[in-house]
Each structure stands twice: as structure tokens, then as C-alpha cells.
């Protein structure tokens, strides 16, 4: 039978691609198909980000109306005149949240906020993109979808273990997975929509590429900059050690003048002051013991004769490696957790380790191959998870804290329960990071909400480090920081500039001595400085002692071989450069790769142009966001 995918615009048929009857035994090993089925969730997660884009594209034409449960489908926003209705937004957001939950096994309030913000921006961009695609008449045919489906796997699939044969991507395994009778038709439909999302942009890039021009001289300069290398000796003069602190000073008038000339640099956001209590959520000793017992049980099963691969596929908590029998592939020892690398090095080929404990959990290892600098091994992963009993104790403590704080205040509640409290914490508008809590943007959102009153207690906000509750003490509007608040920083900036200028003046003594016939080494020695030779470097490289993209780097490529520079800027220091040697790029070498290089530069410039074009669309588009108004109206209407 032919493979038929039912899409929104009809049925997409794959001629020549057959799927056997459901009751027919596929001609392949049971182990292979088990790996395929176990990989399905991961495969769909990879494709889901693009799939939710299709949901928007398909729904844009339906945004003008509709009902939700008999009520009018409200407009939650508008993008360049195109309304976004509740059904489109809620469906898009729910898909993004669902993907995030699948990837992270649950979301904190902060993670939900981040995903929601990203989803809204993504939706706005997709609406703008679809509008431009419609304007340009860019469409994708079913034939193009068929060809892409079978011959252009998503990039992430090339490295997935389920589609590997001898360490190489096997497109036949990829095709068999999606044509096997046990594969869900809905999954096939979702992958079709993945291509319906990415192919229009690919066509857009192809359209733009026709207008992109890269000159031969531009290609030559790129080739030269990435292939030429210089060898240089240099004297580096560090202002911090070469210039005495007492020899440089900054006047108050200079600080004031700098402040007045750069007032825009001292804009500060709105801030709020709050008390904060953090309650960590971490595994208790008994939780760790339970994980150790579980790992020991799995290790004993292998010792009793069960196959390591089968146990890994059935029991390992690492779903990616478990789908391939715990296979971690070949990895350099330098990138493996040191504890695991040490345990693996002690194992003989084919031997199975006792459970190895790391910060991530417990690992049972088997070494399949070993090289001098790398290893190929498998693992069974057992995480150390927080038990329900531990969670209950933490939640009870949170309830007790909230109960006392609502009757008194947060300081009293924390003191009565013996919980540490941070007083007078500063929250900044549009800044997610909070000292002691990490990224927790939901807290500033709460603190700057006009409905939040001074003295109010927040709900508990969850982050990876635990739960955090705040008590609002006050707010300060945005503005220009007062001179007395920023004066110390200005003084440091001016002091650094003056110290660097003084170091350059000292270093000029070396160049004067060189000009009179002294060698660089002799001239530097008079000042107690040494000459250092750098490893060969290119224009764009970071060079220890010379920085990256500095005057010193430019001098190494601008001076003739044997030439010595004047005093040049080297980032946080000054330097004098002597060019020892340089490997020049040749026109002959350039001509050998010219065509491929031109294609590469055109493709890069095309992507850059399209990205800038989309950003410009976003910046110029009139975007109205009514979500908060609708939320407040709903709260007033329902009392929740």
C-alpha cells in the first residue's frame, strides 16, 4: 500500500513507498524496531519546535473569528493589522509548554514565564513571516514535501543513535522508521508539517540569494584573513604594574565632566526592594540511599545473567542512550565526567562496573572499546530523585512559613521557624537574575505589577534552586543614577585610561631606543621588561598578551617582516610588536577554492540578510498585546 498522509489541504501520497499490513511481521530485527519505537518521543520532540510554527500558519487564516465553548473568541493581540485570537495563541502556547515539559519533566513558574515570553515573540515573528510569504506568493507543493520527507532528514536526525550504522547516518534506517506499519500516522503528519514550516523559508532564502552579490575581491580578503598567519615577538607593558598608583590621580571636576557628557550611560531601570526567603528542594539522605539500592539491584540483575543492553533499554533513565542500549558512543576522555572517566579506565573491555556516583546520579558502565585518548562505553543511569516524603516535608515548611507571614510579616515568620532570610533584596525591572535565587523573572514581574501593594506577600516561586517567597518593601522609578552613586565607577574608568596613557609614555622609551639602533631585547631590558614570542596566529585569533582585534594584532599583519611597531594598544595593556615571519596567502591557493568559497559566502550572507530582514519586520511592525488586559478582566469577572 502507498503511504498517505492526510494534511489540511488534502492527502499527501508517497508513491513507491510501501508500508506492509499491520499484522505482517516486518523484515528486521525485533531489537532494531524496539530501538526505533523507543526513539519516537525524542524524534518528535526534535521536530515539534518547527511543528508548532505550522499550527500558527494553518491558523492565521482562521484568526478572524470563531467561538470557544459558545463564547466569542477574543483578540489577544494584533501584528501589523493581523489579529491573533485566543484559540491560536492558546494552542501555540500549549504546544510550546508541552514540549518544554517533555524535555524537562515539569516546569517551574520561572520556566513557564520564559517559555510564555518566547512563545509570544515566536508567534509574532511567525505571523509576520507568513504575511511576507503570502505577499511574495511563496508556496510549497506536495511534490516538494514528498522529496524533502524522504531525502532531506532534519539535521538533528543525522546524529541520532537510532539512525546510525557503524558510526555513520543510515538514511535507509531513517526511511524504514517512518514507513514501518507500527509508526503512528499522526507522527507522520507532524513531520509533514515540519517540512511545510521550513521549506517556505528555504524558498525565501533562495529568492533572496539571487540578489546577493559577493565580489571576487571580498572573497579574496576573506580567504587571506582566514589563511594568513603571523609570528611576532612583543614587549607587553601592563599599566597595573608599570605605573605607580601615586603617579596618577583623577580630579572631582573630571568625574563630573565625564558624568555630564555620558549621562545616557547611567540610566537605571526601575527597582523594587523586598525581603526574600528561599527554601531549597533537594534530595534527602534516604532518597540517595533508595537510588543506590536501585542501582545495586540493576547491577545484580546483570551479574545474574541479564543482558546489559536489554536492561539499559528497559531501565535506564537516560532516554536518549537507553533507546540504543545505553550506548554513549565514542567520547574523548577529556569531555567525560572525571569520576566516570576514572571508573571506566579501570574496567577491562566488556566488564561492567559497580554503580558509580556523580553529581548527576548513579551510573553502571560497560566499556566496549578503548583508545589512547577516548573510550566507547554504555551506561545504565539511575537518577537520585526527591521522594514524595521529602517533598511533603518541604511543602509543610512552606505552608507554615506562609501562614505565620500572612498573620505577621516575613521576617517574623522566618525567625520563628529558624529559616534564613535576605532582607532588602533589590529587584530590577526587566532583569531576571536575583542574587541568592538565580534566574527568577517572575519575581520582578510580581513586584512591578501595579496591582501588587507595598507590604504584600508573594506566592512561592519555584526555580531549579528551590522555592522563593518575597515581601514587597518599596519601589523606585527608572531614571538617571545620581552622580554620587556612579562616581566610584567613573573614577575607575578615568584612572584606567590615565594609567594606560602613562604606560604608553613609558613604553615609548623602548621605541626611541630601537630607533637609535638598539635591539628590541636590549631596549626592553633597560626597563626590566622581557620580549615574548607568540605562537603563529591569524587576524581573528585571540593572542595571549595581545588580545583579539587590537591594534597590536593589526600591526603584526601591517608591518613588513622584521619591522617594529610604535607603541600600540593591546586591550588592557600596551605593546611594541616585532614581526618575525608571516605566512602569506597566495592567489593560486585562493583560485583553487574560489568557487566553493564564493558559494559559502553567498549562503552565509543570504542567511544574514534574511535574519536582518525578519528582525527589521519585527521592529517596524505595530504589535499590540492585550493578553494582560484580558487576564485582568477575567480575574475581575471570576474572582480568581
Short mmCIF file of C-alpha atoms in Angstrom, two decimals, residues 62-331:
data_model
loop_
_atom_site.label_atom_id
_atom_site.label_comp_id
_atom_site.label_asym_id
_atom_site.label_seq_id
_atom_site.Cartn_x
_atom_site.Cartn_y
_atom_site.Cartn_z
CA UNK A 62 -8.85 31.43 10.88
CA UNK A 63 -7.94 34.28 13.21
CA UNK A 64 -10.84 36.50 12.21
CA UNK A 65 -13.40 34.72 14.33
CA UNK A 66 -14.56 31.54 15.97
CA UNK A 67 -16.05 30.50 19.26
CA UNK A 68 -14.69 28.94 22.40
CA UNK A 69 -17.27 26.94 24.23
CA UNK A 70 -20.07 29.11 22.80
CA UNK A 71 -18.34 32.39 23.69
CA UNK A 72 -16.72 34.79 21.25
CA UNK A 73 -13.07 34.01 20.54
CA UNK A 74 -11.37 37.22 21.76
CA UNK A 75 -8.45 39.00 20.09
CA UNK A 76 -5.39 38.73 22.35
CA UNK A 77 -3.10 40.79 20.14
CA UNK A 78 -2.56 42.30 16.73
CA UNK A 79 0.51 42.13 14.49
CA UNK A 80 0.70 44.66 11.65
CA UNK A 81 -3.09 44.60 11.35
CA UNK A 82 -3.43 40.81 11.62
CA UNK A 83 -5.42 39.83 14.74
CA UNK A 84 -4.22 36.98 16.93
CA UNK A 85 -7.17 35.32 18.60
CA UNK A 86 -7.27 33.37 21.80
CA UNK A 87 -7.57 29.97 20.14
CA UNK A 88 -4.44 30.48 18.02
CA UNK A 89 -2.40 31.86 20.93
CA UNK A 90 -3.51 29.26 23.49
CA UNK A 91 -2.91 26.39 21.07
CA UNK A 92 0.54 27.67 20.18
CA UNK A 93 1.48 28.30 23.80
CA UNK A 94 0.21 24.94 25.00
CA UNK A 95 2.34 23.17 22.37
CA UNK A 96 5.44 25.10 23.46
CA UNK A 97 4.74 24.36 27.12
CA UNK A 98 4.08 20.71 26.35
CA UNK A 99 7.41 20.39 24.54
CA UNK A 100 9.21 22.07 27.41
CA UNK A 101 7.57 19.75 29.94
CA UNK A 102 8.53 16.69 27.90
CA UNK A 103 12.13 17.88 27.73
CA UNK A 104 12.47 18.90 31.38
CA UNK A 105 9.97 16.67 33.25
CA UNK A 106 7.96 19.55 34.67
CA UNK A 107 8.32 23.33 34.69
CA UNK A 108 8.80 25.90 37.40
CA UNK A 109 6.89 29.20 37.40
CA UNK A 110 10.02 30.92 36.09
CA UNK A 111 10.42 28.42 33.27
CA UNK A 112 6.74 28.84 32.36
CA UNK A 113 7.24 32.62 32.23
CA UNK A 114 10.31 32.26 29.97
CA UNK A 115 8.56 29.80 27.64
CA UNK A 116 5.49 32.06 27.51
CA UNK A 117 7.56 35.13 26.60
CA UNK A 118 9.47 33.17 23.97
CA UNK A 119 6.23 31.73 22.59
CA UNK A 120 4.69 35.18 22.20
CA UNK A 121 7.74 36.55 20.38
CA UNK A 122 7.85 33.42 18.23
CA UNK A 123 4.18 33.76 17.36
CA UNK A 124 4.60 37.41 16.41
CA UNK A 125 7.56 36.54 14.17
CA UNK A 126 5.70 33.68 12.52
CA UNK A 127 2.68 35.86 11.75
CA UNK A 128 4.97 38.46 10.17
CA UNK A 129 6.83 35.81 8.21
CA UNK A 130 3.65 34.22 6.91
CA UNK A 131 2.37 37.62 5.85
CA UNK A 132 5.53 38.22 3.83
CA UNK A 133 5.43 34.74 2.30
CA UNK A 134 1.85 35.38 1.21
CA UNK A 135 2.79 38.77 -0.21
CA UNK A 136 5.64 37.24 -2.21
CA UNK A 137 3.48 34.33 -3.35
CA UNK A 138 5.83 31.71 -1.88
CA UNK A 139 4.14 28.32 -1.57
CA UNK A 140 5.33 24.73 -1.22
CA UNK A 141 3.90 21.92 -3.34
CA UNK A 142 3.11 18.38 -2.21
CA UNK A 143 5.81 17.08 -4.55
CA UNK A 144 8.42 19.19 -2.79
CA UNK A 145 7.20 17.93 0.58
CA UNK A 146 7.50 14.32 -0.59
CA UNK A 147 11.04 14.81 -1.83
CA UNK A 148 12.13 16.56 1.36
CA UNK A 149 10.46 13.97 3.59
CA UNK A 150 12.38 11.10 2.02
CA UNK A 151 15.67 12.72 1.06
CA UNK A 152 16.31 15.64 3.44
CA UNK A 153 16.14 14.44 7.06
CA UNK A 154 16.16 17.17 9.71
CA UNK A 155 19.78 17.93 10.74
CA UNK A 156 19.22 16.58 14.26
CA UNK A 157 18.44 13.15 12.84
CA UNK A 158 21.93 12.72 11.37
CA UNK A 159 23.48 12.24 14.82
CA UNK A 160 20.66 10.30 16.49
CA UNK A 161 21.90 6.83 17.55
CA UNK A 162 18.81 5.10 16.16
CA UNK A 163 19.75 6.06 12.62
CA UNK A 164 23.44 5.09 12.77
CA UNK A 165 25.28 2.21 11.11
CA UNK A 166 28.95 1.85 12.00
CA UNK A 167 29.00 5.41 13.26
CA UNK A 168 27.50 6.88 10.07
CA UNK A 169 24.00 8.15 9.34
CA UNK A 170 21.98 5.47 7.56
CA UNK A 171 19.17 7.05 5.54
CA UNK A 172 17.55 3.65 4.98
CA UNK A 173 17.06 3.27 8.75
CA UNK A 174 15.55 6.76 8.79
CA UNK A 175 13.15 5.86 5.96
CA UNK A 176 12.24 2.48 7.48
CA UNK A 177 11.32 4.11 10.77
CA UNK A 178 8.77 6.35 9.09
CA UNK A 179 7.41 3.66 6.78
CA UNK A 180 7.09 0.92 9.36
CA UNK A 181 3.46 -0.19 9.95
CA UNK A 182 3.80 0.40 13.71
CA UNK A 183 4.64 4.08 13.26
CA UNK A 184 1.76 6.34 14.27
CA UNK A 185 0.12 8.12 11.33
CA UNK A 186 -0.17 11.23 13.49
CA UNK A 187 3.61 11.29 13.86
CA UNK A 188 3.96 11.14 10.10
CA UNK A 189 1.53 14.01 9.76
CA UNK A 190 3.51 16.09 12.24
CA UNK A 191 6.72 15.51 10.31
CA UNK A 192 4.97 16.57 7.11
CA UNK A 193 4.05 19.83 8.82
CA UNK A 194 7.67 20.27 9.89
CA UNK A 195 8.60 20.44 6.23
CA UNK A 196 5.67 22.71 5.47
CA UNK A 197 7.20 25.10 8.01
CA UNK A 198 10.88 25.07 7.00
CA UNK A 199 10.57 24.82 3.21
CA UNK A 200 8.87 28.23 2.75
CA UNK A 201 11.79 29.94 4.50
CA UNK A 202 14.21 27.90 2.37
CA UNK A 203 12.40 29.19 -0.71
CA UNK A 204 12.58 32.70 0.68
CA UNK A 205 16.34 32.34 1.12
CA UNK A 206 16.63 31.01 -2.44
CA UNK A 207 14.70 34.05 -3.68
CA UNK A 208 16.94 36.42 -1.72
CA UNK A 209 20.09 34.62 -2.81
CA UNK A 210 19.51 35.73 -6.38
CA UNK A 211 20.08 39.32 -5.31
CA UNK A 212 23.12 38.67 -3.11
CA UNK A 213 26.46 39.64 -4.61
CA UNK A 214 29.89 38.78 -3.30
CA UNK A 215 32.79 40.26 -5.24
CA UNK A 216 35.91 38.31 -6.04
CA UNK A 217 37.92 40.82 -4.02
CA UNK A 218 35.70 40.28 -0.95
CA UNK A 219 36.22 36.53 -1.26
CA UNK A 220 39.97 37.06 -1.57
CA UNK A 221 40.08 39.21 1.58
CA UNK A 222 38.12 36.55 3.49
CA UNK A 223 40.49 33.85 2.24
CA UNK A 224 43.52 35.96 3.12
CA UNK A 225 42.25 36.81 6.61
CA UNK A 226 41.50 33.19 7.45
CA UNK A 227 44.68 31.70 5.98
CA UNK A 228 47.46 34.19 6.65
CA UNK A 229 49.42 33.67 9.85
CA UNK A 230 51.92 35.87 11.58
CA UNK A 231 54.71 35.15 14.03
CA UNK A 232 55.56 38.10 16.25
CA UNK A 233 57.68 39.00 19.24
CA UNK A 234 56.40 41.67 21.55
CA UNK A 235 57.00 43.68 24.65
CA UNK A 236 53.85 43.95 26.71
CA UNK A 237 53.60 46.76 29.22
CA UNK A 238 50.92 46.21 31.85
CA UNK A 239 49.72 49.56 33.26
CA UNK A 240 48.80 47.94 36.59
CA UNK A 241 52.43 47.01 37.31
CA UNK A 242 54.37 49.56 35.27
CA UNK A 243 52.67 52.70 36.60
CA UNK A 244 52.66 53.58 40.30
CA UNK A 245 49.23 54.35 41.74
CA UNK A 246 50.54 57.51 43.32
CA UNK A 247 51.58 58.92 39.95
CA UNK A 248 48.04 59.05 38.56
CA UNK A 249 45.03 60.83 40.02
CA UNK A 250 41.53 61.84 38.96
CA UNK A 251 40.03 65.21 39.87
CA UNK A 252 36.42 65.57 41.01
CA UNK A 253 35.89 68.02 38.14
CA UNK A 254 36.94 65.30 35.68
CA UNK A 255 34.45 62.86 37.22
CA UNK A 256 31.68 65.45 36.98
CA UNK A 257 32.58 66.30 33.37
CA UNK A 258 32.54 62.61 32.38
CA UNK A 259 29.17 62.15 34.08
CA UNK A 260 27.63 65.14 32.29
CA UNK A 261 29.00 64.03 28.91
CA UNK A 262 27.77 60.45 29.27
CA UNK A 263 24.52 60.76 31.21
CA UNK A 264 22.72 58.30 28.91
CA UNK A 265 25.18 55.61 30.02
CA UNK A 266 23.91 55.93 33.58
CA UNK A 267 20.25 55.20 33.02
CA UNK A 268 18.98 52.79 35.66
CA UNK A 269 15.82 50.68 35.47
CA UNK A 270 13.01 50.78 37.95
CA UNK A 271 13.86 48.84 41.10
CA UNK A 272 11.93 47.28 43.93
CA UNK A 273 13.06 46.35 47.43
CA UNK A 274 11.91 43.12 49.01
CA UNK A 275 12.62 40.59 51.72
CA UNK A 276 13.22 37.08 50.39
CA UNK A 277 13.14 33.63 51.91
CA UNK A 278 14.48 30.68 49.92
CA UNK A 279 13.66 27.07 50.77
CA UNK A 280 15.84 24.58 48.87
CA UNK A 281 14.35 21.42 47.39
CA UNK A 282 16.99 18.74 47.37
CA UNK A 283 17.14 15.00 47.83
CA UNK A 284 17.22 13.77 51.42
CA UNK A 285 19.77 11.15 52.55
CA UNK A 286 17.08 8.47 52.35
CA UNK A 287 16.41 9.45 48.71
CA UNK A 288 20.06 8.95 47.88
CA UNK A 289 20.01 5.59 49.66
CA UNK A 290 16.97 4.48 47.62
CA UNK A 291 18.76 5.34 44.36
CA UNK A 292 21.85 3.43 45.46
CA UNK A 293 19.74 0.38 46.27
CA UNK A 294 18.02 0.61 42.89
CA UNK A 295 21.37 0.81 41.07
CA UNK A 296 22.70 -2.14 43.08
CA UNK A 297 19.61 -4.17 42.12
CA UNK A 298 20.16 -3.47 38.40
CA UNK A 299 23.84 -4.36 38.70
CA UNK A 300 22.89 -7.66 40.36
CA UNK A 301 20.47 -8.48 37.54
CA UNK A 302 23.35 -8.18 35.08
CA UNK A 303 25.58 -10.26 37.32
CA UNK A 304 22.81 -12.92 37.34
CA UNK A 305 22.95 -13.14 33.55
CA UNK A 306 20.63 -10.49 32.13
CA UNK A 307 21.91 -8.68 29.03
CA UNK A 308 23.34 -5.21 29.75
CA UNK A 309 21.80 -3.76 26.57
CA UNK A 310 18.33 -5.08 27.39
CA UNK A 311 18.49 -3.78 30.97
CA UNK A 312 19.67 -0.39 29.74
CA UNK A 313 16.83 -0.14 27.21
CA UNK A 314 14.23 -1.07 29.80
CA UNK A 315 15.55 0.62 32.95
CA UNK A 316 17.98 3.46 32.22
CA UNK A 317 16.58 6.93 32.99
CA UNK A 318 18.66 8.48 30.18
CA UNK A 319 16.09 8.09 27.40
CA UNK A 320 18.50 9.09 24.62
CA UNK A 321 21.16 6.48 25.33
CA UNK A 322 18.61 3.94 26.58
CA UNK A 323 16.98 3.86 23.14
CA UNK A 324 20.25 2.43 21.85
CA UNK A 325 21.00 0.02 24.67
CA UNK A 326 22.81 2.60 26.81
CA UNK A 327 25.28 3.39 24.01
CA UNK A 328 27.14 6.64 24.76
CA UNK A 329 29.22 6.39 21.61
CA UNK A 330 32.92 7.12 21.34
CA UNK A 331 33.89 10.07 23.52
#
